[in-house]
Short mmCIF file of C-alpha atoms in Angstrom, two decimals:
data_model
loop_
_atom_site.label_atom_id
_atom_site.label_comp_id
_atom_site.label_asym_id
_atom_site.label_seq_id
_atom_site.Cartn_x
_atom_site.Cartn_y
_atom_site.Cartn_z
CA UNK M 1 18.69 32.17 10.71
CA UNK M 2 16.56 35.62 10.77
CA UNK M 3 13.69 35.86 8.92
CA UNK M 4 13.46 37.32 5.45
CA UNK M 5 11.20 39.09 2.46
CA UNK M 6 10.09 36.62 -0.30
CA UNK M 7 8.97 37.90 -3.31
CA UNK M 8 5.98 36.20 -5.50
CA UNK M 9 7.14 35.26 -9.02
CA UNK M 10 4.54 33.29 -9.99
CA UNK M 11 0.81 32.05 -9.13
CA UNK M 12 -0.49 28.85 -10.58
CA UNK M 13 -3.90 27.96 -9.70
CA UNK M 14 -4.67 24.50 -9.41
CA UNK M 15 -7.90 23.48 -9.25
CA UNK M 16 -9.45 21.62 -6.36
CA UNK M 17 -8.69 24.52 -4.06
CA UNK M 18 -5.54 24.83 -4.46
CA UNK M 19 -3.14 27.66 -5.80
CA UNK M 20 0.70 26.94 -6.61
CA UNK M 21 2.90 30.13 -5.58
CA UNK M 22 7.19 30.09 -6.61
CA UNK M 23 8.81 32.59 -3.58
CA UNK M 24 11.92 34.05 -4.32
CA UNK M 25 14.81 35.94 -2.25
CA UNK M 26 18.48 36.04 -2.75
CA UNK M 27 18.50 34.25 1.14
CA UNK M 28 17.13 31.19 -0.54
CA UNK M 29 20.50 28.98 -1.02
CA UNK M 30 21.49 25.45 -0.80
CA UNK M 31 23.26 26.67 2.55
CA UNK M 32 20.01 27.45 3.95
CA UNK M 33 17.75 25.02 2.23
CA UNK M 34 19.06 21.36 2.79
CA UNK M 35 18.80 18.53 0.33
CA UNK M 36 16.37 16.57 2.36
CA UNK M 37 14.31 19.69 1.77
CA UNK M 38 11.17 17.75 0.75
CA UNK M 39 8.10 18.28 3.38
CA UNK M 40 10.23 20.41 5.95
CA UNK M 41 8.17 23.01 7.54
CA UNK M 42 8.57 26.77 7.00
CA UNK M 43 7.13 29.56 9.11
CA UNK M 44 5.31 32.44 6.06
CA UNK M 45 4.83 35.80 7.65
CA UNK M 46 1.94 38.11 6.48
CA UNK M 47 0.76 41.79 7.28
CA UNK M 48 -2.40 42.06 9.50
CA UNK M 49 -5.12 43.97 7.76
CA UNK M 50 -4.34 47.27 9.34
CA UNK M 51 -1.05 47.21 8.18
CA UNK M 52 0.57 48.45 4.92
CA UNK M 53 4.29 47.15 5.69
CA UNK M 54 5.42 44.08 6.82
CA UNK M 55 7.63 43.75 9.97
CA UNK M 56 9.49 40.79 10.48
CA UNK M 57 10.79 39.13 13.76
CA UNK M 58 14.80 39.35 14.13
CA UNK M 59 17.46 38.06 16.24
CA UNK M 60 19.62 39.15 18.90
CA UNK M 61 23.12 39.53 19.77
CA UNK M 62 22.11 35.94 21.93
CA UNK M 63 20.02 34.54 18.67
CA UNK M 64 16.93 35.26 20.83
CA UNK M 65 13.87 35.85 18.05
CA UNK M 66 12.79 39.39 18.97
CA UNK M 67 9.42 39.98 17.94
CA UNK M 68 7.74 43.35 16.88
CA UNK M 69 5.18 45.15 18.82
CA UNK M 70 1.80 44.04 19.16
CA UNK M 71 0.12 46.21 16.62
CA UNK M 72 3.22 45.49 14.06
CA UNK M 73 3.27 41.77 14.62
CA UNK M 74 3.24 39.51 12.20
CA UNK M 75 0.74 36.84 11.38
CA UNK M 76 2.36 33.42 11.10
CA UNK M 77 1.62 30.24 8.98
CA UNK M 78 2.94 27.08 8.67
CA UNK M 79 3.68 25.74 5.31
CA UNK M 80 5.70 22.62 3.20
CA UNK M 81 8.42 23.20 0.78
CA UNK M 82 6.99 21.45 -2.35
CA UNK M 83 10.31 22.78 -4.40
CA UNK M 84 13.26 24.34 -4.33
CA UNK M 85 15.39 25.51 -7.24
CA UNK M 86 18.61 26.44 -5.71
CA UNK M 87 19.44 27.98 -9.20
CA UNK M 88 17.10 30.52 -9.00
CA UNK M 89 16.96 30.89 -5.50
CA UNK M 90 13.00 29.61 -5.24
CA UNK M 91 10.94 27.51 -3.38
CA UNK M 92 7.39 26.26 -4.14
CA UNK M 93 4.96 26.20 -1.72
CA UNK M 94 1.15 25.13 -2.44
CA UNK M 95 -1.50 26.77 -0.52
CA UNK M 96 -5.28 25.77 0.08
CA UNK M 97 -7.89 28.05 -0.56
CA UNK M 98 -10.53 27.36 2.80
CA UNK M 99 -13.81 28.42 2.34
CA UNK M 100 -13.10 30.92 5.08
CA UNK M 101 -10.17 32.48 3.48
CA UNK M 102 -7.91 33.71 6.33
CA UNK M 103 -4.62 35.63 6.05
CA UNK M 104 -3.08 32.98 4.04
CA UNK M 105 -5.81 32.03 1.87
CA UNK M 106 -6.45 35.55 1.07
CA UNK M 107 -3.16 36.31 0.03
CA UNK M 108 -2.84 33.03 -2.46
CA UNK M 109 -5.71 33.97 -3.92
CA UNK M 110 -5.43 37.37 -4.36
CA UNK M 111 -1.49 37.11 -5.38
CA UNK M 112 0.38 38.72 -8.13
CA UNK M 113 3.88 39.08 -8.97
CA UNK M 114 6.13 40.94 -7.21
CA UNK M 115 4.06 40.51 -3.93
CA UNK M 116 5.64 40.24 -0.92
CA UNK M 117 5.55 37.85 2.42
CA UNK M 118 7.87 36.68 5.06
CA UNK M 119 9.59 33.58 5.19
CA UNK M 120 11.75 31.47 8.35
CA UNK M 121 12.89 28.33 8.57
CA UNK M 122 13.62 25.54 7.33
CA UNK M 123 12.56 23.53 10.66
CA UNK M 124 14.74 20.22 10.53
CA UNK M 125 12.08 17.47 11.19
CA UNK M 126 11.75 14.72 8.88
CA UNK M 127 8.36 12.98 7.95
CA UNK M 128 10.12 9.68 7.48
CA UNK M 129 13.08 7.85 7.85
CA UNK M 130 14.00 6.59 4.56
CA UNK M 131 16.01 3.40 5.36
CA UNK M 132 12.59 1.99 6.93
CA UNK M 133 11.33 -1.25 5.12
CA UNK M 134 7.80 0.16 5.31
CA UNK M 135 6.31 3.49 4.85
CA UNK M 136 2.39 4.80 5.74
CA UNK M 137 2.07 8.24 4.72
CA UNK M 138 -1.47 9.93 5.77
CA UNK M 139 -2.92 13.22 5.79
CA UNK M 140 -5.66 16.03 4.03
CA UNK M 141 -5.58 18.45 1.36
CA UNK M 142 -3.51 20.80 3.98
CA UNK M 143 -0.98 18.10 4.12
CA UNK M 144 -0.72 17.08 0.60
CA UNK M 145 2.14 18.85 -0.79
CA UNK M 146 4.37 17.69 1.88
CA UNK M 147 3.11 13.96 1.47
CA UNK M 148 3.70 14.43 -1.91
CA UNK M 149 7.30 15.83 -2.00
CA UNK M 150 8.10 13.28 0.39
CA UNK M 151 6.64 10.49 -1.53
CA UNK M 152 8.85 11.43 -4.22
CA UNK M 153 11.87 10.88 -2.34
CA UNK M 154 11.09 7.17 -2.06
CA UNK M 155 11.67 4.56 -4.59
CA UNK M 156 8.86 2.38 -6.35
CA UNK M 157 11.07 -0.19 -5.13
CA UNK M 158 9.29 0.79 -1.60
CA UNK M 159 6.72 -0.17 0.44
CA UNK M 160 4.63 2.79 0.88
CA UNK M 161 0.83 3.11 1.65
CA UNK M 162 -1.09 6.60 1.30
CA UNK M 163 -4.56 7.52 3.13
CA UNK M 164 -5.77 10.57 2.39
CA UNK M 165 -9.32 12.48 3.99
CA UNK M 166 -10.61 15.14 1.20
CA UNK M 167 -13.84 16.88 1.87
CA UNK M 168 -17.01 16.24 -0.12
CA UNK M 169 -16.39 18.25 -3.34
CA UNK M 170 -12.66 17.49 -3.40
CA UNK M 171 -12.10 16.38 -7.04
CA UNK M 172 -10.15 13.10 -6.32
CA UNK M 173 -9.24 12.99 -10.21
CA UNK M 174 -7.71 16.31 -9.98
CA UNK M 175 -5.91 15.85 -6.75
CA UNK M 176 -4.02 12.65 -8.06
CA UNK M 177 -3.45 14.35 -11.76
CA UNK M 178 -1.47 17.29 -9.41
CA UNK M 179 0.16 15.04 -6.66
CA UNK M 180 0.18 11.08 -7.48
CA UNK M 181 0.88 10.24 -10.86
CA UNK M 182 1.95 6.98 -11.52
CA UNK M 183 1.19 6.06 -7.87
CA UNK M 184 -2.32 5.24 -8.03
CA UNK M 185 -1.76 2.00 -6.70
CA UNK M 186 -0.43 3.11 -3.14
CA UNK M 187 -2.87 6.45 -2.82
CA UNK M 188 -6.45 5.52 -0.99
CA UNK M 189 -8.83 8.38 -0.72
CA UNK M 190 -11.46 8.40 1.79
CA UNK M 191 -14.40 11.53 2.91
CA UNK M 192 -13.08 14.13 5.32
CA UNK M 193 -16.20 13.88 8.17
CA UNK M 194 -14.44 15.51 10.91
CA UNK M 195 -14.69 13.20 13.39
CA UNK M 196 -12.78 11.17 16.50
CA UNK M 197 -12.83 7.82 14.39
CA UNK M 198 -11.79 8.70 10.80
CA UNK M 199 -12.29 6.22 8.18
CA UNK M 200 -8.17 5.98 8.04
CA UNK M 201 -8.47 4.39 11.55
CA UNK M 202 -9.69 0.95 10.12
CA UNK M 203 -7.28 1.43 6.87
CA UNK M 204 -4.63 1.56 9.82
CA UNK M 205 -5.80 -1.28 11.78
CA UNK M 206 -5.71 -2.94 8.24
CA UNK M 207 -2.20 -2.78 7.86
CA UNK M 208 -1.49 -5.13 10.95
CA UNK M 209 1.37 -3.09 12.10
CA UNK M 210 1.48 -4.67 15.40
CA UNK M 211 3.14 -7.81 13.87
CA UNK M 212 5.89 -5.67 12.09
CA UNK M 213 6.23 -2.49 13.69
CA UNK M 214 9.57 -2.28 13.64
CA UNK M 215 9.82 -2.25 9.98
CA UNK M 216 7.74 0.65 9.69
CA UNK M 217 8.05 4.40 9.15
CA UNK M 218 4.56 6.63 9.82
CA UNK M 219 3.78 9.98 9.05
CA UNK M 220 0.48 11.49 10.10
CA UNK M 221 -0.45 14.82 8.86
CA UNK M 222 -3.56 17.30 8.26
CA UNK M 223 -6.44 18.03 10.73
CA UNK M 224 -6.79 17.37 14.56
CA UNK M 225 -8.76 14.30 15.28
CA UNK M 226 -7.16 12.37 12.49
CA UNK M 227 -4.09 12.61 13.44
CA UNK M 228 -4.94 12.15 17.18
CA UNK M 229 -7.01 9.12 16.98
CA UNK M 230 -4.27 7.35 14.86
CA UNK M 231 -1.54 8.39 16.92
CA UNK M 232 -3.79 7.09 20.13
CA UNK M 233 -4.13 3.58 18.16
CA UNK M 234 -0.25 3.24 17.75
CA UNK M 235 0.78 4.50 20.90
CA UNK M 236 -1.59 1.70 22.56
CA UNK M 237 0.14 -0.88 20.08
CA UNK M 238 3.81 0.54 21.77
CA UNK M 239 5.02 1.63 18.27
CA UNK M 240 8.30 3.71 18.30
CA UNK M 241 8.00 7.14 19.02
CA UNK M 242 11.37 7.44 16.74
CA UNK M 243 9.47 6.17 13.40
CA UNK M 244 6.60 8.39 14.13
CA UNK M 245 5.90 11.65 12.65
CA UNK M 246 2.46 12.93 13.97
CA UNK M 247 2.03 16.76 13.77
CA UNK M 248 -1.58 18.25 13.45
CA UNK M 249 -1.57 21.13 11.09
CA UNK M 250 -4.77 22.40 11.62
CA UNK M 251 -8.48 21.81 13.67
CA UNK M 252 -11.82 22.29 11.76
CA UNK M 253 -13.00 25.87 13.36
CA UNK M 254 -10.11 27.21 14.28
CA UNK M 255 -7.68 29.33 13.11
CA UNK M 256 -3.72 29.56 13.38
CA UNK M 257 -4.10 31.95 16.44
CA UNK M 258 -6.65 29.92 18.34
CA UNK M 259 -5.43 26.38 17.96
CA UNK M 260 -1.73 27.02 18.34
CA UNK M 261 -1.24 26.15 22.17
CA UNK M 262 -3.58 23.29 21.81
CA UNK M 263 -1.50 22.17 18.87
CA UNK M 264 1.92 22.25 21.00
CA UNK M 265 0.02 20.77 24.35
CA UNK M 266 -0.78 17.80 21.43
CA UNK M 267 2.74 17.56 20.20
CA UNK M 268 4.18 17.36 23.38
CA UNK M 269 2.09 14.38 24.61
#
């Protein structure tokens, strides 16, 4: 499907770094938003600084994406559907506010009403495969809404496990008011450091996944060398490449532009 304008209806800020926008568009339908919505990807689309209209990319007569010039390009982000009201034609998406504030910072935090932004997508990857016995769920503050919606899809009767790396400051209290209410019990929080051996790593080798791995569903999510360390660990362990989700959404000092080869060249590994 070609990409289209979403308007801002509403801005929510919620704490922790962290604002809530609801994007709207007549284009946003059940038909194009599936019911297994929860964590999908979406592309967002925002002006560069020079510009002052947005130009989107389109497709051909072949449903080749046709991109516009350099200088009218836009910049692209990759977000999580937290929401969608097919009533109203909305989704919710949750944005972090970095400390650097790029494009898409900027705009969350700067947003009003009636603002405007692009939007493609859905992409069609799942985090997990519900019918799994087990579930481990880990990521960062850029991952949490998706984590979230997901975790919402599966039942208490579950077995689900959360890790999650927030960076000193984070207000813990805060993030699980927003995101994990009522699921304390499975969330574990642990300090963002930024490093090849995360503190997740031994949570993981806690979970002695080697003696059940086929009963288990994993989703790894947030910055670089989180999710590559703990997708090196399983891989060496021979767990199923099906039942793994392991996308890194981000890499501490870089941006979108710089680290989205690397990201790919990861993915494809």
């Amino acid at each position: 499907m070609s990409a289209i304008i979403l308007t801002v209806t509403s801005v929510t800020p919620m704490g922790g770094a962290l604002n809530r926008l609801v994007l709207s568009a007549p284009g946003l339908t059940s038909e194009r938003i599936p019911k297994f919505y929860q964590g999908l990807h979406i592309k967002l689309f925002f002006k560069q600084p020079h510009q002052t209209e947005l130009a989107l990319p389109k497709r051909d007569e072949n449903n080749k994406i046709v991109w516009p010039a350099a200088d009218k390009k836009p910049l692209a982000r990759t977000y999580s559907i937290v929401d969608f009201d097919a009533e109203n034609h909305s989704i919710t998406v949750d944005f972090v506010l970095h400390r650097d504030f790029g494009i898409a910072s900027e705009f969350a935090k700067l947003a009003k009403p009636g603002d405007i932004l692009g939007f493609a997508g859905p992409g069609l990857i799942t985090m997990v495969d519900p019918t799994a016995k087990q579930h481990l769920l880990v990521g960062d503050l850029s991952a949490m809404p998706a984590i979230a919606a997901v975790l919402n899809t599966l039942t208490d009767d579950d077995s689900v496990r959360v890790f999650i790396e927030l960076e000193s400051g984070c207000d813990q209290a805060l993030i699980t008011q927003h995101y994990f209410t009522g699921r304390e019990h499975q969330v574990a929080f642990v300090e963002q450091k930024f490093a090849d051996k995360s503190q997740i790593l031994e949570l993981v080798s806690n979970l002695n996944i080697a003696e059940t791995k086929q009963n288990w569903s994993i989703a790894l999510a947030g910055e670089h060398l989180t999710v590559v360390s703990i997708r090196k660990y399983l891989r060496q362990m021979d767990f199923d490449k099906k039942a793994l989700y392991a996308v890194p959404y981000w890499r501490n000092q870089q941006n979108e532009e710089t680290y989205h080869a690397e990201r790919h060249e990861v993915m494809d590994t």
